[in-house]
Short mmCIF file of C-alpha atoms and ligand atoms in Angstrom, two decimals:
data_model
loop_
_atom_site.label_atom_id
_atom_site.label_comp_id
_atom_site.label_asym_id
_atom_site.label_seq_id
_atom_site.Cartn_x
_atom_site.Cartn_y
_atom_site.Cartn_z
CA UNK A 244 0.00 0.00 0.00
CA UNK A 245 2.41 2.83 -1.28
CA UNK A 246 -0.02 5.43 -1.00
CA UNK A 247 -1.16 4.57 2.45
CA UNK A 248 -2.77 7.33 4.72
CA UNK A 249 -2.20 10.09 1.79
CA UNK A 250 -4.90 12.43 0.80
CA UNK A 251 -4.78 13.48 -3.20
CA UNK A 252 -7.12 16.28 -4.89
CA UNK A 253 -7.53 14.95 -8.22
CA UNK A 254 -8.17 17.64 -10.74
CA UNK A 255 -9.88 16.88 -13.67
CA UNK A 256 -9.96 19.32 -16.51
CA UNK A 257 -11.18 18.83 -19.74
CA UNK A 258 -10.25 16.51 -22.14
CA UNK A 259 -10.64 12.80 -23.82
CA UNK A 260 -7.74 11.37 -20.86
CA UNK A 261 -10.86 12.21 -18.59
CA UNK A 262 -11.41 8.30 -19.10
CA UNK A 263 -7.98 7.26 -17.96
CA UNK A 264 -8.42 9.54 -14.76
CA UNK A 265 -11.11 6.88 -13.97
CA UNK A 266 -8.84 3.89 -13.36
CA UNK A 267 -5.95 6.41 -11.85
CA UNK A 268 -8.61 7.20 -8.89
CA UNK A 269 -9.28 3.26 -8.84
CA UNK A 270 -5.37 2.86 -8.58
CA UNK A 271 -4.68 5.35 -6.16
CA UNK A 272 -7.41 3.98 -3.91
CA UNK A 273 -6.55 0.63 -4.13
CA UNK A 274 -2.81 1.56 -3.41
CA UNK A 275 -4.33 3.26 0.00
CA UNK A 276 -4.90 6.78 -0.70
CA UNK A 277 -8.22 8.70 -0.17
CA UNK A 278 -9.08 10.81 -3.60
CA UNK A 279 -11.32 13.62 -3.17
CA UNK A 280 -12.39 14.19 -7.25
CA UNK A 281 -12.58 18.09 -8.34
CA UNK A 282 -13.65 18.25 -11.94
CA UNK A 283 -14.16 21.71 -13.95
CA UNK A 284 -17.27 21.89 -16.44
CA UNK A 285 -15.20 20.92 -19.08
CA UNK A 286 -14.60 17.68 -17.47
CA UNK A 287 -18.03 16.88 -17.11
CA UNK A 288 -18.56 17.00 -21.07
CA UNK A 289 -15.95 13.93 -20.88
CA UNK A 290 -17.00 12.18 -18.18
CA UNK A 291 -19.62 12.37 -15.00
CA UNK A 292 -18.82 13.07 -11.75
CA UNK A 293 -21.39 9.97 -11.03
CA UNK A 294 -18.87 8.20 -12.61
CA UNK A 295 -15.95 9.71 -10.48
CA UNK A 296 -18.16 9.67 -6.96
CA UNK A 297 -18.80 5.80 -7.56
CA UNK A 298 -15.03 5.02 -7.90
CA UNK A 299 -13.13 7.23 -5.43
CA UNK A 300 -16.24 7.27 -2.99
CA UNK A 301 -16.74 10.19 -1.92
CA UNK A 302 -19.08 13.15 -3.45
CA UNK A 303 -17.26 15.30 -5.96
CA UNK A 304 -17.20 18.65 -6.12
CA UNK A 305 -17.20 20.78 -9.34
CA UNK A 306 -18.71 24.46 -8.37
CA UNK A 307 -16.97 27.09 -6.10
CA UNK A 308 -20.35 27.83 -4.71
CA UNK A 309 -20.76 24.35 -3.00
CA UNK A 310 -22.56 24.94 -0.25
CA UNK A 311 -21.98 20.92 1.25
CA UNK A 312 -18.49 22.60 2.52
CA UNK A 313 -19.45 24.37 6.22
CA UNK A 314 -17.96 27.41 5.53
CA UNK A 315 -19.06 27.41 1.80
CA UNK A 316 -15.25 27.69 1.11
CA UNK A 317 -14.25 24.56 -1.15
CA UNK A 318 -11.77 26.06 -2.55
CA UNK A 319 -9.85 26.59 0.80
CA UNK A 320 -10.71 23.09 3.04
CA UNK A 321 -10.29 20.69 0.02
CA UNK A 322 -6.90 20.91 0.22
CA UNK A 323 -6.44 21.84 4.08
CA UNK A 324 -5.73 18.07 4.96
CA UNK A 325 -4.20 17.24 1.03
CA UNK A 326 -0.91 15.53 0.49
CA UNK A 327 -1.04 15.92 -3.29
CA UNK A 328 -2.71 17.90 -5.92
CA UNK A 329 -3.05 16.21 -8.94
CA UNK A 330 -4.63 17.56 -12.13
CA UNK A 331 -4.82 14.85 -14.44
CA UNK A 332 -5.82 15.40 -17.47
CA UNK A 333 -4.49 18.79 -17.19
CA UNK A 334 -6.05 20.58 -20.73
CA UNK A 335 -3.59 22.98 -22.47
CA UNK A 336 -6.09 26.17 -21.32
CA UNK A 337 -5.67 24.94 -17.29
CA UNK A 338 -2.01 24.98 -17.71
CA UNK A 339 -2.35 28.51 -19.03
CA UNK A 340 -4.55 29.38 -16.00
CA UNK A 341 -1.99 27.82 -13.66
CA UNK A 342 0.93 29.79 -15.14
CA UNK A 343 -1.17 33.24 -14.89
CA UNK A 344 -2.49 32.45 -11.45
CA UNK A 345 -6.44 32.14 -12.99
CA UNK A 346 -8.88 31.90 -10.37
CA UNK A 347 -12.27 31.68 -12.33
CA UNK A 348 -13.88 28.26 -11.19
CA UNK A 349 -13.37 25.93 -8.06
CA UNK A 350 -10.19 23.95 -9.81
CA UNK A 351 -8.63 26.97 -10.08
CA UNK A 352 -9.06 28.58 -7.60
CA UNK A 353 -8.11 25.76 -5.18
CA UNK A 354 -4.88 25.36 -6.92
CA UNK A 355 -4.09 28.88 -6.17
CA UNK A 356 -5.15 28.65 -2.58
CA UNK A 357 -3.34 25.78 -1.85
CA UNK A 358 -0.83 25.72 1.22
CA UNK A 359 2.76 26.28 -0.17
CA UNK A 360 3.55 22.78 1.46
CA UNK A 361 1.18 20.96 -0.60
CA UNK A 362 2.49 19.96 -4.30
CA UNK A 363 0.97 20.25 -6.79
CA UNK A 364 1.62 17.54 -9.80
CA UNK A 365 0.11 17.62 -13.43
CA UNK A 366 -0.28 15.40 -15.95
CA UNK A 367 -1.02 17.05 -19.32
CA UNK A 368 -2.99 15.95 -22.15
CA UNK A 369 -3.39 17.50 -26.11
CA UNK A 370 -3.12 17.41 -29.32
CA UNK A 371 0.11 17.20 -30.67
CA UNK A 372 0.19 20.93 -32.26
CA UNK A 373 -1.56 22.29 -28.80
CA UNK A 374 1.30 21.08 -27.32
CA UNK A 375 4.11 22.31 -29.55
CA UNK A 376 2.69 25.45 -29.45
CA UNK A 377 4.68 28.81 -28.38
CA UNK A 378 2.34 29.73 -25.80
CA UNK A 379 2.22 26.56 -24.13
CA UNK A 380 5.56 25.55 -23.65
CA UNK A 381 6.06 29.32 -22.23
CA UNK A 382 3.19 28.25 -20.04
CA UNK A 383 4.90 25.32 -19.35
CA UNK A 384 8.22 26.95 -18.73
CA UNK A 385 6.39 28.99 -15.62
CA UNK A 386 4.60 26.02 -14.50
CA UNK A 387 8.37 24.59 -13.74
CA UNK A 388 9.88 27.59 -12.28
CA UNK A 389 6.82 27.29 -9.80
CA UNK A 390 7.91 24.64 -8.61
CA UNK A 391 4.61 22.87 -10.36
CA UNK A 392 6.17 18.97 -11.44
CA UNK A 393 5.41 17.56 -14.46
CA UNK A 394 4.19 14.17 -14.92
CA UNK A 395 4.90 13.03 -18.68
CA UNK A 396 3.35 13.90 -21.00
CA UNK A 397 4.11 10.81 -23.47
CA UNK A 398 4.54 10.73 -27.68
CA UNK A 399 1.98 8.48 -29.45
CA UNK A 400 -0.89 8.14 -31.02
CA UNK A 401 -3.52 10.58 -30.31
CA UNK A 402 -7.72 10.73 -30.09
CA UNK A 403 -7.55 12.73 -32.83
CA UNK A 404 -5.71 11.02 -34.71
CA UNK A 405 -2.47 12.50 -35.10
CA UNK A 406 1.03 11.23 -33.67
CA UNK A 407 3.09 12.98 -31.61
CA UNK A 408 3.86 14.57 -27.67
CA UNK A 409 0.21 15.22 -25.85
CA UNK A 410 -0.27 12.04 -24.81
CA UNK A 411 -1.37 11.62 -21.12
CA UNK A 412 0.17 9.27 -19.07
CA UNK A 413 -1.41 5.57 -18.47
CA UNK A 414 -2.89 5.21 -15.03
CA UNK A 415 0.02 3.11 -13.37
CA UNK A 416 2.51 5.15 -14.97
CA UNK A 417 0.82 8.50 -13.44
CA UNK A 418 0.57 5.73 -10.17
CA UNK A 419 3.85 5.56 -9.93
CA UNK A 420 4.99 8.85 -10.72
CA UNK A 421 2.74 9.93 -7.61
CA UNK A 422 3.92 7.38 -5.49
CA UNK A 423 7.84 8.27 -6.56
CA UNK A 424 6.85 11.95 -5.77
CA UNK A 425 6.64 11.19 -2.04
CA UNK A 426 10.23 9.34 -2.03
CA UNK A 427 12.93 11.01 -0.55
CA UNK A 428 15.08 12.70 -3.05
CA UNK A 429 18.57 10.74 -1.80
CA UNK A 430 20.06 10.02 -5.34
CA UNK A 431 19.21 13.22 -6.87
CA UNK A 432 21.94 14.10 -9.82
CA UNK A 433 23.26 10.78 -10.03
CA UNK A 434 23.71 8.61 -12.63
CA UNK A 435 22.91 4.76 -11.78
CA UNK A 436 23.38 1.50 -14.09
CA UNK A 437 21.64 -1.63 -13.46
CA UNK A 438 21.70 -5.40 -14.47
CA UNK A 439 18.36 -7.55 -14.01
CA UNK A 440 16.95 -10.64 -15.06
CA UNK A 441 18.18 -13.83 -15.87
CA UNK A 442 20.62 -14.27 -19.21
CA UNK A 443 19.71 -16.67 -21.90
CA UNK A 444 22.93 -18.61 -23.52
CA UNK A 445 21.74 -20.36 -26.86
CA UNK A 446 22.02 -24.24 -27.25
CA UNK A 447 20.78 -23.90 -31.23
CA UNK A 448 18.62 -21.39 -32.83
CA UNK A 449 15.22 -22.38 -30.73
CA UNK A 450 16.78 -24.04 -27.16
CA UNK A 451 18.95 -22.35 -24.41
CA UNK A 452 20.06 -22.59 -20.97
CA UNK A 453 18.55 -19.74 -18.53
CA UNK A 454 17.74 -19.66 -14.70
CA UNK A 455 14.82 -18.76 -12.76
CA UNK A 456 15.59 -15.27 -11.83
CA UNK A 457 12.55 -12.89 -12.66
CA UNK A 458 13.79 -9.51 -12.63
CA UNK A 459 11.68 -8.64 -10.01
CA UNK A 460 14.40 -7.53 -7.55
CA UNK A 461 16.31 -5.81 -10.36
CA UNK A 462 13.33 -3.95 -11.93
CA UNK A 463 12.63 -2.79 -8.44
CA UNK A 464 15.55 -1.63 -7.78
CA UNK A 465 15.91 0.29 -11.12
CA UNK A 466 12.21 1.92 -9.79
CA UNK A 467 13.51 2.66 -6.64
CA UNK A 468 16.51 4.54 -7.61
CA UNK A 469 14.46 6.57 -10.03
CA UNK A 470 11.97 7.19 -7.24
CA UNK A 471 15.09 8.63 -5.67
CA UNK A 472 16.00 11.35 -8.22
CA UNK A 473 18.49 9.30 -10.29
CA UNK A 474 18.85 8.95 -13.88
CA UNK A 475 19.05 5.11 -14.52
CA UNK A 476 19.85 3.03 -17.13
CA UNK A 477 18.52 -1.05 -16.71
CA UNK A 478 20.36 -3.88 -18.63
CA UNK A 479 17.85 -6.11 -18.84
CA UNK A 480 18.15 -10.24 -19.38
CA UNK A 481 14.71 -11.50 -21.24
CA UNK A 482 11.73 -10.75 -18.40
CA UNK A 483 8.38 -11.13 -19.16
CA UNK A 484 7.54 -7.16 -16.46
CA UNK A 485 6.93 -3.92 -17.48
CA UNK A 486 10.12 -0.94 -17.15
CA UNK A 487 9.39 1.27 -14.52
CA UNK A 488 8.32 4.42 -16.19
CA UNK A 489 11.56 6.71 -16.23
CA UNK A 490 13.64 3.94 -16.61
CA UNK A 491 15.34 3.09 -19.99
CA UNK A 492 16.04 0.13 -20.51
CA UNK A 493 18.56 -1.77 -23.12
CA UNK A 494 17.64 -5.48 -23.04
CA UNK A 495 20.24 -7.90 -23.99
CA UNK A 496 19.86 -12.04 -24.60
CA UNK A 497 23.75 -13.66 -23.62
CA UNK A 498 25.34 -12.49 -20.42
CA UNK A 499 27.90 -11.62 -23.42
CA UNK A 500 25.85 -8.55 -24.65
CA UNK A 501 24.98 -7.79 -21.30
CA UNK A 502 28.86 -7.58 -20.43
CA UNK A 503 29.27 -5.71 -23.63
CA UNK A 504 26.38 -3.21 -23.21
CA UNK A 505 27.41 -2.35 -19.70
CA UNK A 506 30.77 -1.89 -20.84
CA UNK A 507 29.85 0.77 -23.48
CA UNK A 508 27.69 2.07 -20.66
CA UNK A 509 30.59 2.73 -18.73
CA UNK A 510 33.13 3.77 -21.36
CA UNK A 511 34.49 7.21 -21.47
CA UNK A 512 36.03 9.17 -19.13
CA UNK A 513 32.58 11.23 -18.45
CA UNK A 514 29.98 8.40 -19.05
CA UNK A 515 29.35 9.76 -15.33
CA UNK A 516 27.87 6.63 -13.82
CA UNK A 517 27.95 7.27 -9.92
CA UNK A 518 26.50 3.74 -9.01
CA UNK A 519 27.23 0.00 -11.00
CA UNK A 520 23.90 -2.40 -9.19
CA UNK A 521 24.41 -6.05 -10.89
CA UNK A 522 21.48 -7.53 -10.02
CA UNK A 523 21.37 -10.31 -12.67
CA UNK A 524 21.48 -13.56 -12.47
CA UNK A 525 24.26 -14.02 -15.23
CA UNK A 526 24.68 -17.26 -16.82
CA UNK A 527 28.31 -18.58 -15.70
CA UNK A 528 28.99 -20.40 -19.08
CA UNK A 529 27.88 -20.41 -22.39
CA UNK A 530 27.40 -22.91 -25.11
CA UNK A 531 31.00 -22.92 -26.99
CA UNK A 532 29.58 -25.09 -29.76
CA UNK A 533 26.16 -23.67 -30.11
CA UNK A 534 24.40 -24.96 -33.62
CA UNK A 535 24.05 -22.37 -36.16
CA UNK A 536 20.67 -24.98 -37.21
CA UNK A 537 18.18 -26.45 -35.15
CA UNK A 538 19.64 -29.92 -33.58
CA UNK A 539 18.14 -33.28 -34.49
CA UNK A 540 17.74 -35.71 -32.44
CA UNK A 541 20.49 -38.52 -32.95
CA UNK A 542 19.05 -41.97 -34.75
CA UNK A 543 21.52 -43.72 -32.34
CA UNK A 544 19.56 -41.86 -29.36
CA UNK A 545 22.96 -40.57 -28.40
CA UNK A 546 22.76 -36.93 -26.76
CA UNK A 547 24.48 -34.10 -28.36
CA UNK A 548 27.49 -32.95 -26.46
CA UNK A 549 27.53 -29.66 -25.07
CA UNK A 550 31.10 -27.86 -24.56
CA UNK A 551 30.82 -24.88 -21.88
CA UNK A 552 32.92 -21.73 -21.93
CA UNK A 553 33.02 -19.44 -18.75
CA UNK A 554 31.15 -16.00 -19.27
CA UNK A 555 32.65 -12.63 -18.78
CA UNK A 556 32.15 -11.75 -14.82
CA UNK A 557 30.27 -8.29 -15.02
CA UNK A 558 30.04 -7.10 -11.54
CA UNK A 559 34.38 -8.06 -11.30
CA UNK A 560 35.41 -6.41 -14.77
CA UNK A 561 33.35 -2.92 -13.90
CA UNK A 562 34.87 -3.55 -10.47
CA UNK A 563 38.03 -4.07 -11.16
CA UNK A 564 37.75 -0.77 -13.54
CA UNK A 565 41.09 1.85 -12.81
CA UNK A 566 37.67 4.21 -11.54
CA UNK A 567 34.83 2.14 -10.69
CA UNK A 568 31.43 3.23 -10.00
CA UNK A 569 30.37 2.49 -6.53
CA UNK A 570 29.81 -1.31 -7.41
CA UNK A 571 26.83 -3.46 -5.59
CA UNK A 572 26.93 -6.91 -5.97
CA UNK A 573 24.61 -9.45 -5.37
CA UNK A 574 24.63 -13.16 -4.39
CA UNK A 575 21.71 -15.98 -5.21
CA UNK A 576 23.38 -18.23 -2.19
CA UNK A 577 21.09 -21.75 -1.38
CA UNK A 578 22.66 -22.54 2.15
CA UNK A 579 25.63 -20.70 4.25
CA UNK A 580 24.43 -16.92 2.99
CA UNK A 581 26.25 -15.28 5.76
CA UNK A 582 29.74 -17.09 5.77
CA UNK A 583 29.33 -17.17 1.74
CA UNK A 584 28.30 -13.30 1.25
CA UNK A 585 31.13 -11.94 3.10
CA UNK A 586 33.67 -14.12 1.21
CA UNK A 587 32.26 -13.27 -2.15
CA UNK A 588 31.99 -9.45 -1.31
CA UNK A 589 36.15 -9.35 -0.81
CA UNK A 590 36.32 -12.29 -3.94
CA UNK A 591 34.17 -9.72 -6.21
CA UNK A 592 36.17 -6.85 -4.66
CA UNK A 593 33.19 -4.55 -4.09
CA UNK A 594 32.10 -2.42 -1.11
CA UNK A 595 29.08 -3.55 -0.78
CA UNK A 596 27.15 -6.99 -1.46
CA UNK A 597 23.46 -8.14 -1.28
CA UNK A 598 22.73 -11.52 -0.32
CA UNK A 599 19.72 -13.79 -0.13
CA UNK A 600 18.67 -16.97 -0.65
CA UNK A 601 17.91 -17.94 -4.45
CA UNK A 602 15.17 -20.28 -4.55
CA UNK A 603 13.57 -18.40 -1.60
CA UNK A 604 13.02 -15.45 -3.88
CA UNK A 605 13.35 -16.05 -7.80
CA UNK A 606 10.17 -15.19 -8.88
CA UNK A 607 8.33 -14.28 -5.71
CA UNK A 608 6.98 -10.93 -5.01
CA UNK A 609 8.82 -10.86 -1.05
CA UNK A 610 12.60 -11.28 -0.06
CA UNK A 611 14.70 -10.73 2.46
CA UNK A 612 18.01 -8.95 2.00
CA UNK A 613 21.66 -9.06 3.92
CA UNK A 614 23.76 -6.30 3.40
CA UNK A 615 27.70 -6.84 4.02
CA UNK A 616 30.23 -4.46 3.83
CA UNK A 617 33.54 -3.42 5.13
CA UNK A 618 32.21 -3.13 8.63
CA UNK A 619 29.86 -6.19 8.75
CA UNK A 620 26.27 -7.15 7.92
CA UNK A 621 23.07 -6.14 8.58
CA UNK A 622 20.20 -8.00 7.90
CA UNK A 623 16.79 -6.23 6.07
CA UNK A 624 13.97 -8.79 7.06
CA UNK A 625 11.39 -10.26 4.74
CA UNK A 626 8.96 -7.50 3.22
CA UNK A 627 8.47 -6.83 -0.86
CA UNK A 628 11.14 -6.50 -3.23
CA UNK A 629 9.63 -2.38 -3.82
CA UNK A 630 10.07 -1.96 -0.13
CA UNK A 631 13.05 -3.96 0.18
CA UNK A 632 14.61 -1.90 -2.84
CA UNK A 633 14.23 1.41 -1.27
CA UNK A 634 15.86 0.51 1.88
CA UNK A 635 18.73 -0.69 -0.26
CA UNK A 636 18.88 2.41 -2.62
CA UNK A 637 19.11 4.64 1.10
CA UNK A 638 22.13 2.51 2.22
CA UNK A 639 23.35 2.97 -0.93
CA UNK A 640 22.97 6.59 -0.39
CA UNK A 641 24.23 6.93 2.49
CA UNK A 642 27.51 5.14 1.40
CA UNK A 643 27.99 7.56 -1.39
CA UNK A 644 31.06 10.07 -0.68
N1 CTP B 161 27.82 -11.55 -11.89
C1 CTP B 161 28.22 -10.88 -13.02
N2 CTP B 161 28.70 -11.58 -14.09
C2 CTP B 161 28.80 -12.92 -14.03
C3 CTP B 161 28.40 -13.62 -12.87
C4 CTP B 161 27.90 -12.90 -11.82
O1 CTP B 161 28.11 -9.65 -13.08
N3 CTP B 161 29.28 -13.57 -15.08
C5 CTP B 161 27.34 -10.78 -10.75
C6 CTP B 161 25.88 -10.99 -10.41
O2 CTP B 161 25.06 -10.05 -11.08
C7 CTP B 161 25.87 -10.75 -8.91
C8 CTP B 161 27.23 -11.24 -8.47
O3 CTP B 161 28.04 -11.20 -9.62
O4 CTP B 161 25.83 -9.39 -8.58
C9 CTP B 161 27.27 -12.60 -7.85
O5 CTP B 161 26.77 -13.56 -8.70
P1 CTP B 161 26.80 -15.11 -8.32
O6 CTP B 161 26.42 -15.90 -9.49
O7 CTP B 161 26.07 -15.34 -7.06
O8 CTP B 161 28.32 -15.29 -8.00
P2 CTP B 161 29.43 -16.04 -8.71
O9 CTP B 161 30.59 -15.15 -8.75
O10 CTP B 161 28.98 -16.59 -10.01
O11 CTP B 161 29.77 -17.17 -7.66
P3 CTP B 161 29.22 -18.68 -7.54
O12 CTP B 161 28.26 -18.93 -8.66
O13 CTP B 161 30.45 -19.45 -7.60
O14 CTP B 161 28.54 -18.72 -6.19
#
């Protein structure tokens, strides 16, 4: 429950997104948070506040002369108790009423009133040429040196039609933006590189050897640092989950490209990575005589004979680099994880190491995490990989010189 005990005003202004907006609220709630729905008239040509009362549950104001508020002031006590203001969609025209300080309906007005400690988020949504335009981008340029954030907008296909930047958000990307928005800030500025997944080392054009790892941990990790402030970059093994939104991801087959792409990553004397996370669960050895063809089954029922090769080790090479990123290993251990993680922590030559048990957490949503370094261990107990992530992306903060 990421949004648990948090109160969010959710604007909605007009525009087609209206519909999204109605499985946001639904996301929101069911991640904990009470939404309180404002919706200007606009709104209401898009969608009905029936509609918005029934999911969020609670009545929804759209009129600044709403007398169900004691005081007949909804634009002040809406957002007296508020965590969040969200406006999402936010139309092209509310944007220009936000950067001119516009108080002519409820939405507004309320946005204006709101207590300086109460931020205020939006999530645009136009056409394409609406968005490009002059005046809104110098709209949107205010909006930012307000301190107003941004979430997305995203390039696509449009209602109307055309392609291009307008697009609003999808509910459980604008989900986790808010959620992200009330993470402390402990990586801003810094760059972080990630490996996840399992790797995938071809036997013949259709078979391969792989391992159960998910991604899971990795992927949350790569959401947590984001959630931080960071700019991150995920090396991802084949998964079958979605990349955290503000995460790009490269995703790589053979623990080979993975090496290869982190590498490049890394090259340069100002690639500017601060932190190296190797997550993955890389393949030790690859198929030295993989078959260009599918193979056939012998008529002598003989087996075809595999010869292995060891893999590049990632996490040692970046490591072992003359100025390494601060380097985070981890170890997949199946008995012995305390006496083991401390030996492969010096082995790997890293400063700090995460171990847990492998088949206690490939594929499951929980874990639990021990973190060794120079000065000992400490042990995170068993929560979910998102939580469990974010108290590993603050020790890694704190660590960071
Ligand atoms: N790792 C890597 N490249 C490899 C193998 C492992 O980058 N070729 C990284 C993993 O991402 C992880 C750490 O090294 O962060 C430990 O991986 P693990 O497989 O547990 O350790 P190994 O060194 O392979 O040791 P062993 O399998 O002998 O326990």
């Amino acid at each position: 429950m990421d949004l648990a005990g948090k109160k969010i005003v959710l604007g909605l202004t007009g525009g087609i997104a209206c519909y999204k907006a109605a499985e946001f609220t639904r996301a929101m709630s069911k991640a904990g948070a009470s939404v309180q729905v404002v919706m200007t008239s606009a709104a209401m040509h898009f969608i009905t506040p029936v509609t918005m009362q029934g999911l969020s549950g609670k009545p929804v104001f759209t009129d600044q002369w709403d007398a169900r508020i004691g005081n007949n002031m909804p634009h002040i006590d809406l957002t007296r108790d508020a965590d969040a203001i969200v406006i999402a969609p936010c139309s092209a025209d509310f944007i220009f009423k936000l950067a001119h300080g516009a108080c002519d309906d409820l939405l507004s007005t309320l946005c204006v009133a709101r207590p300086a400690t109460v931020p205020l988020l939006v999530a645009p949504a136009m056409n394409v040429e609406m968005w490009q335009n002059p005046a809104t981008q110098r709209n949107l340029t205010q909006l930012l040196e307000d301190g107003i954030q941004l979430l997305g907008p995203d390039a696509g296909e449009q209602a109307c039609g055309e392609v291009g930047m307008g697009r609003m958000l999808e509910a459980d990307q604008l989900l986790e933006e808010v959620i992200a928005s009330f993470q402390p800030k402990l990586l801003k500025g810094k760059r972080l590189l990630l490996t996840a997944g399992p790797t995938f080392e071809p036997i013949d054009p259709v078979r391969g050897i792989t391992n159960l790892s998910s991604g899971k941990m990795g992927y949350a990790v790569a959401r947590a640092a984001y959630e931080a402030g960071a700019e991150v970059t995920l090396v991802s093994g084949p998964t079958a989950l979605t990349t955290p939104y503000g995460v790009r991801r490269i995703s790589v087959q053979t623990a080979q490209q993975m090496h290869d792409i982190v590498m490049a990553q890394l090259a340069g004397a100002d690639s500017g990575t601060d932190v190296f996370v190797a997550v993955a669960a890389v393949a030790d050895w690859r198929v030295a005589n993989a078959s260009a063809q599918k193979l056939k089954k012998n008529a002598d029922g003989s087996a075809p004979e595999l010869v292995f090769e060891q893999n590049p080790d990632i996490l040692a090479t970046v490591a072992a680099l003359p100025k390494p990123p601060y380097c985070v290993g981890f170890a997949a251990e199946s008995e012995n994880l305390l006496q083991y993680g401390e030996v492969k922590r010096i082995k790997k030559n890293v400063p700090l190491l995460v171990g847990n048990i492998g088949h206690d957490t490939f594929g499951k949503d929980d874990n639990q995490l021990v973190l060794f370094d120079a000065d000992g261990h400490t042990s995170l107990p068993r929560a979910g990989k998102q939580q469990l992530a974010r108290q590993l992306i603050a020790a890694i903060a704190s660590r960071l010189i």
